[in-house]
Amino acid sequence: MIQTFARRALQPQFRSLARFGQSNEEGDVSFLEQVYQYFDKAAALTNIPVDMLNYYKKTDCVIKFHLPLVRDDGTVECIPAFRAQHKTHKLPTKGGTRLSEHIHTEEVEALSLLMTFKNAVLELPYGGAKGGLKMNPKKYSKREIESLMRRFTIELAKRNFIGAAIDVPGPDLGTGEREMSWMKDEYTKFAGHLDINAQGCVTGKAISQGGISGRTESTGLGVFYGCREILEDYEFCTQAGIPAGLRGKSIIIQGYGAVGYYAAKYMCAYGAKLVGVAEWDGSIYEENGIDPDELQAFKEQRKGVKGFPKASEYHEDESVIYKECDIFIPAAFEQTVNRTNAARFNCKVIAEAANGPTTLAAEEILIKKGVKFLPDILLNAGGVTVSYFEWLQNLDHIRPGRMTRRWEETSKYKLLEAIQISTGLRVDVAKNQQAAKLLEGPSAKDLVFTGLEESMAVAVQKTKETASKLNISLRMAAYYNALMTIHQHVDTAGLR
């Protein structure tokens, strides 16, 4: 009989399988170990054989190489570069490319595993990947960064680690549409004459380079959609000790980059209130609310939040994140909510916009305080979902709505005409801008946003159903669903 995880719950050997991280002196563990802890906890809920679970846990392939860079002063520097493909059961693999002086092999392994699970939760046809360069982009010129990104692309291509059907990088910490556009340009020069779909080698590109409308906002918008859907659940909100619904909720955000800003923008537009923000140069607080757009304009000009005139409090550290609020949104780095600071939080809900922001030790402390979690592999999947739309656009060689927008608009006018004939009512569309706007066909961004909204709503609903059925947390439900999805695919396809 096949041995199942449930039957060997007391067996210690699997709990130590593939452990590379070591506990630190505060009792938390490395990021990779943290991800494995959540994996193990979810795996214990399944009846998947232990050997298959071990396979799903391990990274398929990791590469590390060094890129030579001729600095502007003529000196040569070697920059470490990484790419991990956690699972290639579905191709291409998909995951971001970051520029960070803290990146290392274990980090890209952990992040690539999270990408595999995130793709499975959203039912995207990808395996998980992640990569990047070990550098602080603030210390390099535009020319130097461009040189590195182009060389990184060539080195990935030579190793068969990039391509629309192989591995599709996207933006991450320290990168954006500029860097993705450089990578796309270099790859098409290298292989474009052999690959008609070469433009789909990366996502998050500038629109002029094959990018898609709405990609910049997508992760933050996905956070909004996910929070809105979950907070409509009366039982969830009752357990968290807050009224149902997102409207009226106070929010504190850690990290006010693109993800934090757009999450705040859409949530506040819906009726929530941003009361605090923590950034690299300190944290600000305003009980009456902070306008997300005004803060973003100030931050773009001053490169930080220090000195924002419409905040009643400024702190040189991040202590604002511990103030009382309904929802705390970590939108910066991994493990920012950990054993050492968990007891200081005074929020009701933690909505994880960053990757792996909460350690298991911290989660256990906060759950005892009644805090509810919206897990990262569900909540911050908006970016990869819209990247999927961009990838499809590149493979189709046509933007969303190009062949249907006018037809839909014409259909609306015909419907209005039929209503006017049957009722005798008249609407002068030429003089009524509101009516004319309602009759327009959807733009590419409209289609992207509604596609993202539908994707998030379906994923949230499935996660909630599993959580209710098995009486487990949303995090464990998301991990469970991902594991079962991966196992079903591999079990059907086979490994030979």
Coordinates of C-alpha atoms in Angstrom, one line a residue:
M1 CA 0.0 0.0 0.0
I2 CA 1.3 3.5 -0.8
Q3 CA 2.5 5.2 2.3
T4 CA 0.7 8.5 2.9
F5 CA 1.8 11.6 4.8
A6 CA -1.0 11.2 7.3
R7 CA 0.2 7.7 8.3
R8 CA 3.8 8.9 9.0
A9 CA 3.0 12.0 10.9
L10 CA 5.4 10.9 13.7
Q11 CA 8.2 10.0 11.4
P12 CA 11.0 12.6 11.8
Q13 CA 12.9 12.0 8.6
F14 CA 10.6 13.9 6.3
R15 CA 10.4 16.9 8.5
S16 CA 14.2 17.3 8.0
L17 CA 14.3 16.6 4.3
A18 CA 15.9 19.2 2.1
R19 CA 16.5 21.6 4.9
F20 CA 19.3 24.0 4.1
G21 CA 18.5 27.0 6.4
Q22 CA 19.6 27.2 10.0
S23 CA 17.7 28.7 12.9
N24 CA 19.0 32.1 14.0
E25 CA 19.6 33.1 17.6
E26 CA 16.2 34.7 17.9
G27 CA 14.5 31.4 17.0
D28 CA 13.4 32.3 13.4
V29 CA 14.8 30.4 10.5
S30 CA 16.2 31.2 7.0
F31 CA 13.8 32.2 4.3
L32 CA 14.2 28.9 2.5
E33 CA 13.6 27.0 5.8
Q34 CA 10.5 29.2 6.4
V35 CA 9.0 28.2 3.0
Y36 CA 9.8 24.6 3.7
Q37 CA 8.1 24.8 7.1
Y38 CA 4.8 26.0 5.4
F39 CA 5.2 23.3 2.8
D40 CA 5.6 20.6 5.4
K41 CA 2.6 21.9 7.4
A42 CA 0.4 21.8 4.3
A43 CA 1.8 18.5 3.0
A44 CA 0.7 16.8 6.3
L45 CA -2.9 17.6 5.3
T46 CA -2.7 15.7 2.0
N47 CA -2.5 12.0 1.1
I48 CA 0.3 12.5 -1.4
P49 CA 3.0 9.9 -1.2
V50 CA 6.2 11.0 0.7
D51 CA 8.5 10.4 -2.3
M52 CA 6.3 12.7 -4.5
L53 CA 6.2 15.4 -1.8
N54 CA 10.0 15.3 -1.6
Y55 CA 10.1 15.8 -5.3
Y56 CA 7.7 18.7 -5.3
K57 CA 9.7 20.3 -2.6
K58 CA 13.1 20.2 -4.3
T59 CA 14.3 22.7 -6.8
D60 CA 14.7 21.2 -10.3
C61 CA 17.6 23.5 -11.3
V62 CA 19.7 26.4 -10.0
I63 CA 22.5 28.2 -11.8
K64 CA 25.0 30.8 -10.6
F65 CA 27.5 32.6 -12.7
H66 CA 29.4 35.9 -12.7
L67 CA 29.0 38.8 -15.0
P68 CA 32.0 41.0 -15.8
L69 CA 31.2 44.7 -15.7
V70 CA 33.4 47.5 -17.0
R71 CA 32.5 50.3 -14.6
D72 CA 32.3 53.9 -15.8
D73 CA 35.8 54.6 -14.3
G74 CA 37.3 51.7 -16.3
T75 CA 37.6 49.2 -13.5
V76 CA 36.2 45.7 -13.9
E77 CA 33.8 44.2 -11.3
C78 CA 32.3 40.7 -11.2
I79 CA 28.6 40.6 -10.4
P80 CA 27.1 37.3 -9.1
A81 CA 23.9 36.2 -11.1
F82 CA 21.3 33.6 -10.2
R83 CA 18.4 31.8 -11.8
A84 CA 16.3 29.0 -10.1
Q85 CA 13.7 26.9 -11.8
H86 CA 11.8 25.2 -9.0
K87 CA 9.5 23.0 -11.1
T88 CA 9.5 22.4 -14.8
H89 CA 6.4 20.1 -14.8
K90 CA 4.8 23.0 -16.8
L91 CA 6.7 25.1 -19.3
P92 CA 7.6 27.8 -19.5
T93 CA 8.7 28.6 -15.9
K94 CA 7.8 32.0 -14.7
G95 CA 9.2 34.4 -12.1
G96 CA 10.8 37.7 -11.4
T97 CA 14.4 39.1 -11.8
R98 CA 15.6 41.2 -9.0
L99 CA 18.6 43.5 -8.4
S100 CA 19.5 43.2 -4.7
E101 CA 22.7 43.0 -2.7
H102 CA 21.1 40.4 -0.5
I103 CA 20.2 37.9 -3.2
H104 CA 21.8 34.4 -2.9
T105 CA 21.1 30.8 -4.0
E106 CA 18.8 29.9 -1.1
E107 CA 16.7 33.0 -1.7
V108 CA 16.0 32.3 -5.3
E109 CA 15.2 28.7 -4.5
A110 CA 12.7 29.8 -1.9
L111 CA 11.1 32.5 -4.1
S112 CA 10.9 30.0 -7.1
L113 CA 9.0 27.6 -4.9
L114 CA 6.6 30.3 -3.9
M115 CA 6.2 31.1 -7.7
T116 CA 5.3 27.4 -8.4
F117 CA 2.7 27.5 -5.8
K118 CA 1.4 30.9 -6.8
N119 CA 1.0 29.8 -10.4
A120 CA -0.9 26.7 -9.2
V121 CA -3.2 28.7 -7.0
L122 CA -4.1 31.0 -9.9
E123 CA -4.2 28.0 -12.3
L124 CA -1.6 29.6 -14.6
P125 CA 0.2 27.2 -17.0
Y126 CA 3.7 27.8 -15.5
G127 CA 6.3 26.3 -13.3
G128 CA 8.0 28.6 -10.8
A129 CA 11.3 30.4 -11.3
K130 CA 13.2 33.4 -9.8
G131 CA 16.5 35.0 -10.4
G132 CA 18.5 38.2 -10.2
L133 CA 21.9 39.9 -9.8
K134 CA 23.7 40.5 -6.5
M135 CA 24.0 44.3 -6.6
N136 CA 22.5 47.5 -5.3
P137 CA 21.2 49.3 -8.4
K138 CA 21.5 52.7 -6.6
K139 CA 25.2 52.4 -6.8
Y140 CA 25.4 51.9 -10.5
S141 CA 24.8 54.2 -13.5
K142 CA 22.1 53.6 -16.1
R143 CA 24.7 52.5 -18.6
E144 CA 26.2 50.0 -16.2
I145 CA 22.8 48.5 -15.3
E146 CA 21.9 48.2 -19.0
S147 CA 25.2 46.5 -19.7
L148 CA 24.5 44.0 -16.9
M149 CA 20.9 43.3 -17.9
R150 CA 21.9 42.6 -21.5
R151 CA 24.8 40.4 -20.5
F152 CA 22.6 38.5 -18.0
T153 CA 20.1 37.9 -20.9
I154 CA 22.8 36.5 -23.2
E155 CA 24.2 34.2 -20.5
L156 CA 20.7 32.9 -19.7
A157 CA 20.1 32.3 -23.4
K158 CA 23.4 30.4 -23.8
R159 CA 22.3 28.1 -21.0
N160 CA 18.8 27.7 -22.4
F161 CA 17.4 29.5 -19.4
I162 CA 15.2 32.1 -21.2
G163 CA 12.6 32.0 -23.9
A164 CA 8.8 32.3 -24.4
A165 CA 8.6 28.5 -24.2
I166 CA 11.4 27.9 -21.7
D167 CA 11.7 30.5 -18.9
V168 CA 10.0 33.9 -18.8
P169 CA 11.5 36.4 -16.4
G170 CA 9.5 39.5 -15.2
P171 CA 10.2 42.5 -13.0
D172 CA 10.9 42.3 -9.3
L173 CA 12.8 44.3 -6.6
G174 CA 15.0 46.8 -8.3
T175 CA 13.7 46.2 -11.9
G176 CA 10.9 47.5 -14.0
E177 CA 9.8 48.0 -17.6
R178 CA 13.1 49.6 -18.5
E179 CA 15.1 46.5 -17.5
M180 CA 12.6 44.1 -19.0
S181 CA 12.7 46.0 -22.3
W182 CA 16.5 45.7 -22.4
M183 CA 16.2 42.0 -21.8
K184 CA 13.6 41.6 -24.5
D185 CA 15.7 43.6 -27.0
E186 CA 18.9 41.6 -26.3
Y187 CA 17.1 38.3 -26.6
T188 CA 15.4 39.2 -29.9
K189 CA 18.8 40.2 -31.3
F190 CA 20.2 36.8 -30.1
A191 CA 17.4 34.5 -31.1
G192 CA 14.6 36.5 -32.8
H193 CA 15.4 35.2 -36.3
L194 CA 14.8 31.7 -35.0
D195 CA 11.8 32.4 -32.7
I196 CA 8.8 34.3 -34.0
N197 CA 7.6 34.5 -30.3
A198 CA 10.8 35.9 -29.0
Q199 CA 9.0 39.0 -27.8
G200 CA 7.4 36.8 -25.1
C201 CA 10.8 36.0 -23.5
V202 CA 10.1 38.4 -20.6
T203 CA 7.0 40.2 -19.3
G204 CA 6.6 43.6 -17.6
K205 CA 8.0 45.3 -20.7
A206 CA 7.2 48.9 -21.9
I207 CA 4.0 48.9 -24.0
S208 CA 6.1 50.0 -27.0
Q209 CA 8.2 46.8 -26.6
G210 CA 5.2 44.4 -26.4
G211 CA 4.1 45.1 -22.9
I212 CA 0.5 45.3 -21.8
S213 CA -1.6 48.0 -20.2
G214 CA -2.1 47.6 -16.5
R215 CA 1.0 45.5 -15.7
T216 CA 2.5 48.3 -13.5
E217 CA -0.6 48.4 -11.3
S218 CA -1.3 44.7 -11.4
T219 CA 0.2 43.4 -8.1
G220 CA -1.2 46.2 -6.0
L221 CA -4.6 45.9 -7.8
G222 CA -4.6 42.2 -7.1
V223 CA -4.0 42.9 -3.4
F224 CA -7.1 45.1 -3.5
Y225 CA -9.3 42.6 -5.3
G226 CA -8.1 39.8 -2.9
C227 CA -8.7 41.9 0.2
R228 CA -12.1 43.0 -1.0
E229 CA -13.3 39.5 -1.8
I230 CA -12.1 38.0 1.5
L231 CA -13.3 40.9 3.7
E232 CA -16.8 40.4 2.3
D233 CA -16.9 37.1 4.2
Y234 CA -18.9 37.7 7.4
E235 CA -17.4 34.7 9.3
F236 CA -13.8 35.7 8.5
C237 CA -14.3 39.3 9.6
T238 CA -16.2 38.1 12.8
Q239 CA -13.2 35.9 13.7
A240 CA -10.9 38.9 13.0
G241 CA -13.0 41.2 15.2
I242 CA -13.9 43.7 12.5
P243 CA -17.1 44.5 10.6
A244 CA -17.5 42.8 7.2
G245 CA -16.4 44.7 4.1
L246 CA -13.3 46.7 3.1
R247 CA -14.9 50.1 3.3
G248 CA -14.0 52.1 6.4
K249 CA -11.0 49.9 7.3
S250 CA -7.8 51.6 8.5
I251 CA -4.6 50.5 6.7
I252 CA -0.9 50.7 7.4
I253 CA 1.6 49.8 4.7
Q254 CA 5.2 48.8 5.0
G255 CA 6.9 49.6 1.7
Y256 CA 5.5 52.3 -0.6
G257 CA 6.8 51.1 -3.9
A258 CA 4.6 50.2 -6.9
V259 CA 2.8 47.4 -5.0
G260 CA 2.2 49.4 -1.8
Y261 CA 1.1 52.5 -3.7
Y262 CA -1.4 50.9 -6.0
A263 CA -2.8 48.7 -3.2
A264 CA -3.4 51.9 -1.2
K265 CA -4.7 53.8 -4.2
Y266 CA -7.4 51.2 -5.1
M267 CA -8.3 50.3 -1.5
C268 CA -8.8 54.0 -0.6
A269 CA -10.8 54.7 -3.7
Y270 CA -13.1 51.9 -2.6
G271 CA -13.5 53.4 0.9
A272 CA -10.6 52.3 3.1
K273 CA -8.4 54.7 4.9
L274 CA -4.6 54.8 4.7
V275 CA -3.3 55.9 8.1
G276 CA 0.4 54.9 8.1
V277 CA 3.3 54.2 5.8
A278 CA 6.8 52.9 6.6
E279 CA 9.6 53.4 4.1
W280 CA 13.4 53.2 4.1
D281 CA 13.8 56.8 5.6
G282 CA 11.2 56.4 8.4
S283 CA 7.5 56.1 8.9
I284 CA 4.6 58.5 8.9
Y285 CA 1.1 58.4 10.5
E286 CA -2.1 60.4 10.1
E287 CA -5.2 59.3 11.9
N288 CA -7.5 61.2 9.6
G289 CA -6.0 59.5 6.5
I290 CA -3.3 60.0 3.9
D291 CA -4.0 60.6 0.3
P292 CA -2.1 57.9 -1.6
D293 CA -1.6 60.0 -4.7
E294 CA -0.3 63.0 -2.8
L295 CA 2.1 60.8 -0.9
Q296 CA 3.3 59.1 -4.1
A297 CA 4.0 62.5 -5.7
F298 CA 5.9 63.6 -2.6
K299 CA 7.9 60.4 -2.5
E300 CA 8.8 60.6 -6.2
Q301 CA 10.2 64.1 -5.6
R302 CA 11.9 63.5 -2.3
K303 CA 12.8 59.8 -2.7
G304 CA 11.2 59.0 0.6
V305 CA 8.4 59.9 3.1
K306 CA 10.3 62.0 5.5
G307 CA 8.9 65.5 5.6
F308 CA 5.5 64.7 4.2
P309 CA 3.5 67.8 5.3
K310 CA 0.1 66.1 5.8
A311 CA 1.2 63.6 8.4
S312 CA 0.8 64.4 12.1
E313 CA 3.6 62.0 13.1
Y314 CA 7.0 61.1 11.8
H315 CA 9.3 58.5 13.2
E316 CA 12.9 57.8 12.1
D317 CA 12.3 54.1 12.4
E318 CA 9.4 51.9 11.2
S319 CA 7.5 52.0 14.5
V320 CA 4.3 53.2 12.8
I321 CA 3.7 49.6 11.6
Y322 CA 3.0 48.7 15.2
K323 CA 0.2 51.2 15.7
E324 CA -3.4 50.1 15.9
C325 CA -5.2 49.5 12.6
D326 CA -7.5 47.1 10.9
I327 CA -5.2 45.9 8.1
F328 CA -1.4 45.8 8.0
I329 CA 0.1 45.3 4.5
P330 CA 3.7 44.2 4.4
A331 CA 4.8 45.2 0.9
A332 CA 8.6 45.2 1.2
F333 CA 10.8 42.2 1.9
E334 CA 10.5 38.7 3.2
Q335 CA 10.5 37.9 7.0
T336 CA 9.6 41.5 8.1
V337 CA 7.0 40.0 10.5
N338 CA 9.1 37.7 12.6
R339 CA 9.5 36.2 16.1
T340 CA 11.3 39.3 17.4
N341 CA 8.5 41.8 16.5
A342 CA 5.3 39.8 16.2
A343 CA 4.0 40.7 19.7
R344 CA 4.2 44.4 18.9
F345 CA 1.6 44.4 16.1
N346 CA -1.8 45.8 16.8
C347 CA -3.7 44.9 13.6
K348 CA -6.6 42.6 13.0
V349 CA -5.6 41.4 9.6
I350 CA -2.2 41.0 7.9
A351 CA -2.5 41.1 4.1
E352 CA 0.7 39.9 2.6
A353 CA 1.6 41.9 -0.5
A354 CA 5.3 40.9 -0.2
N355 CA 6.7 37.5 -0.8
G356 CA 7.1 35.5 2.4
P357 CA 6.8 38.4 4.8
T358 CA 5.7 36.3 7.8
T359 CA 7.7 33.6 9.5
L360 CA 5.9 30.6 10.9
A361 CA 7.0 31.5 14.4
A362 CA 5.5 35.0 14.1
E363 CA 2.3 33.6 12.6
E364 CA 1.8 31.3 15.6
I365 CA 2.3 34.2 18.0
L366 CA -0.1 36.4 16.1
I367 CA -2.8 33.8 15.6
K368 CA -3.0 33.4 19.4
K369 CA -3.7 37.2 19.4
G370 CA -6.6 36.6 17.0
V371 CA -4.8 38.1 13.9
K372 CA -6.0 36.7 10.5
F373 CA -3.7 36.3 7.5
L374 CA -4.3 36.8 3.8
P375 CA -1.4 34.7 2.4
D376 CA 1.1 35.9 -0.1
I377 CA 0.8 33.1 -2.7
L378 CA -2.8 34.1 -3.1
L379 CA -2.9 37.9 -2.5
N380 CA 0.1 39.1 -4.4
A381 CA -0.5 36.9 -7.5
G382 CA -1.9 39.8 -9.5
G383 CA 1.5 40.6 -11.1
V384 CA 2.1 37.1 -12.5
T385 CA -1.5 36.9 -13.6
V386 CA -1.3 40.0 -15.8
S387 CA 2.2 38.9 -16.9
Y388 CA 0.3 35.8 -18.2
F389 CA -2.0 38.1 -20.2
E390 CA 1.0 39.9 -21.6
W391 CA 2.7 36.6 -22.5
L392 CA -0.5 35.5 -24.3
Q393 CA -0.6 38.8 -26.1
N394 CA 3.0 38.3 -27.3
L395 CA 2.1 34.7 -28.5
D396 CA -1.0 35.9 -30.2
H397 CA 0.7 38.9 -31.8
I398 CA -2.4 41.0 -31.1
R399 CA -3.4 43.3 -28.2
P400 CA -6.5 42.4 -26.2
G401 CA -9.8 43.7 -27.7
R402 CA -8.4 44.7 -31.1
M403 CA -10.8 42.5 -33.0
T404 CA -13.8 42.8 -30.6
R405 CA -14.0 46.3 -29.2
R406 CA -15.8 48.0 -32.0
W407 CA -18.2 45.0 -32.3
E408 CA -19.1 45.3 -28.7
E409 CA -19.6 49.0 -29.0
T410 CA -21.8 48.6 -32.1
S411 CA -23.8 45.9 -30.2
K412 CA -24.5 48.3 -27.4
Y413 CA -25.7 51.0 -29.8
K414 CA -28.0 48.5 -31.5
L415 CA -29.4 47.4 -28.1
L416 CA -30.0 51.0 -27.1
E417 CA -31.8 51.6 -30.4
A418 CA -34.0 48.6 -29.8
I419 CA -34.9 49.9 -26.3
Q420 CA -35.7 53.3 -27.7
I421 CA -38.0 51.9 -30.4
S422 CA -39.9 49.7 -27.9
T423 CA -40.2 52.3 -25.1
G424 CA -40.3 55.6 -27.0
L425 CA -37.6 57.0 -24.8
R426 CA -34.8 58.9 -26.5
V427 CA -31.2 59.3 -25.4
D428 CA -29.1 61.9 -27.3
V429 CA -25.7 60.2 -27.0
A430 CA -24.0 63.1 -28.8
K431 CA -25.0 65.4 -26.0
N432 CA -24.7 63.0 -23.1
Q433 CA -21.1 62.2 -22.3
Q434 CA -22.0 59.8 -19.5
A435 CA -24.2 57.7 -21.9
A436 CA -21.5 57.8 -24.6
K437 CA -18.9 56.5 -22.1
L438 CA -21.2 53.6 -21.0
L439 CA -21.6 52.6 -24.7
E440 CA -17.9 52.4 -25.4
G441 CA -16.3 49.0 -26.0
P442 CA -13.7 47.9 -23.5
S443 CA -10.1 49.1 -23.8
A444 CA -7.1 46.8 -23.4
K445 CA -6.7 47.9 -19.8
D446 CA -10.4 47.3 -19.1
L447 CA -10.0 43.7 -20.3
V448 CA -6.8 43.2 -18.3
F449 CA -8.4 44.5 -15.1
T450 CA -11.6 42.5 -15.5
G451 CA -9.5 39.4 -16.3
L452 CA -7.5 40.0 -13.2
E453 CA -10.6 40.6 -11.1
E454 CA -12.1 37.3 -12.3
S455 CA -8.9 35.4 -11.7
M456 CA -8.5 36.7 -8.1
A457 CA -12.2 36.1 -7.3
V458 CA -12.1 32.5 -8.5
A459 CA -8.8 31.8 -6.6
V460 CA -10.1 33.4 -3.4
Q461 CA -13.4 31.4 -3.6
K462 CA -11.5 28.1 -4.1
T463 CA -9.2 28.9 -1.2
K464 CA -12.1 29.8 1.1
E465 CA -14.0 26.6 0.2
T466 CA -10.9 24.5 1.0
A467 CA -10.3 26.4 4.3
S468 CA -13.9 25.8 5.3
K469 CA -14.0 22.2 4.2
L470 CA -10.8 21.2 6.1
N471 CA -11.2 23.8 8.9
I472 CA -7.7 25.3 8.2
S473 CA -6.3 28.7 7.6
L474 CA -6.4 30.5 4.3
R475 CA -2.6 30.1 4.0
M476 CA -2.8 26.3 4.5
A477 CA -5.8 26.2 2.1
A478 CA -3.8 28.0 -0.6
Y479 CA -0.8 25.7 -0.1
Y480 CA -3.0 22.6 0.0
N481 CA -4.8 23.6 -3.3
A482 CA -1.4 24.3 -4.9
L483 CA 0.0 20.9 -3.9
M484 CA -3.1 19.0 -5.0
T485 CA -3.0 20.9 -8.4
I486 CA 0.7 20.1 -9.0
H487 CA 0.2 16.5 -7.9
Q488 CA -2.8 16.0 -10.2
H489 CA -0.8 17.3 -13.1
V490 CA 2.3 15.2 -12.5
D491 CA 0.3 12.1 -11.6
T492 CA -1.6 12.3 -14.9
A493 CA 1.4 13.2 -17.0
G494 CA 3.8 10.8 -15.4
L495 CA 7.5 11.3 -14.6
R496 CA 9.0 9.1 -17.3

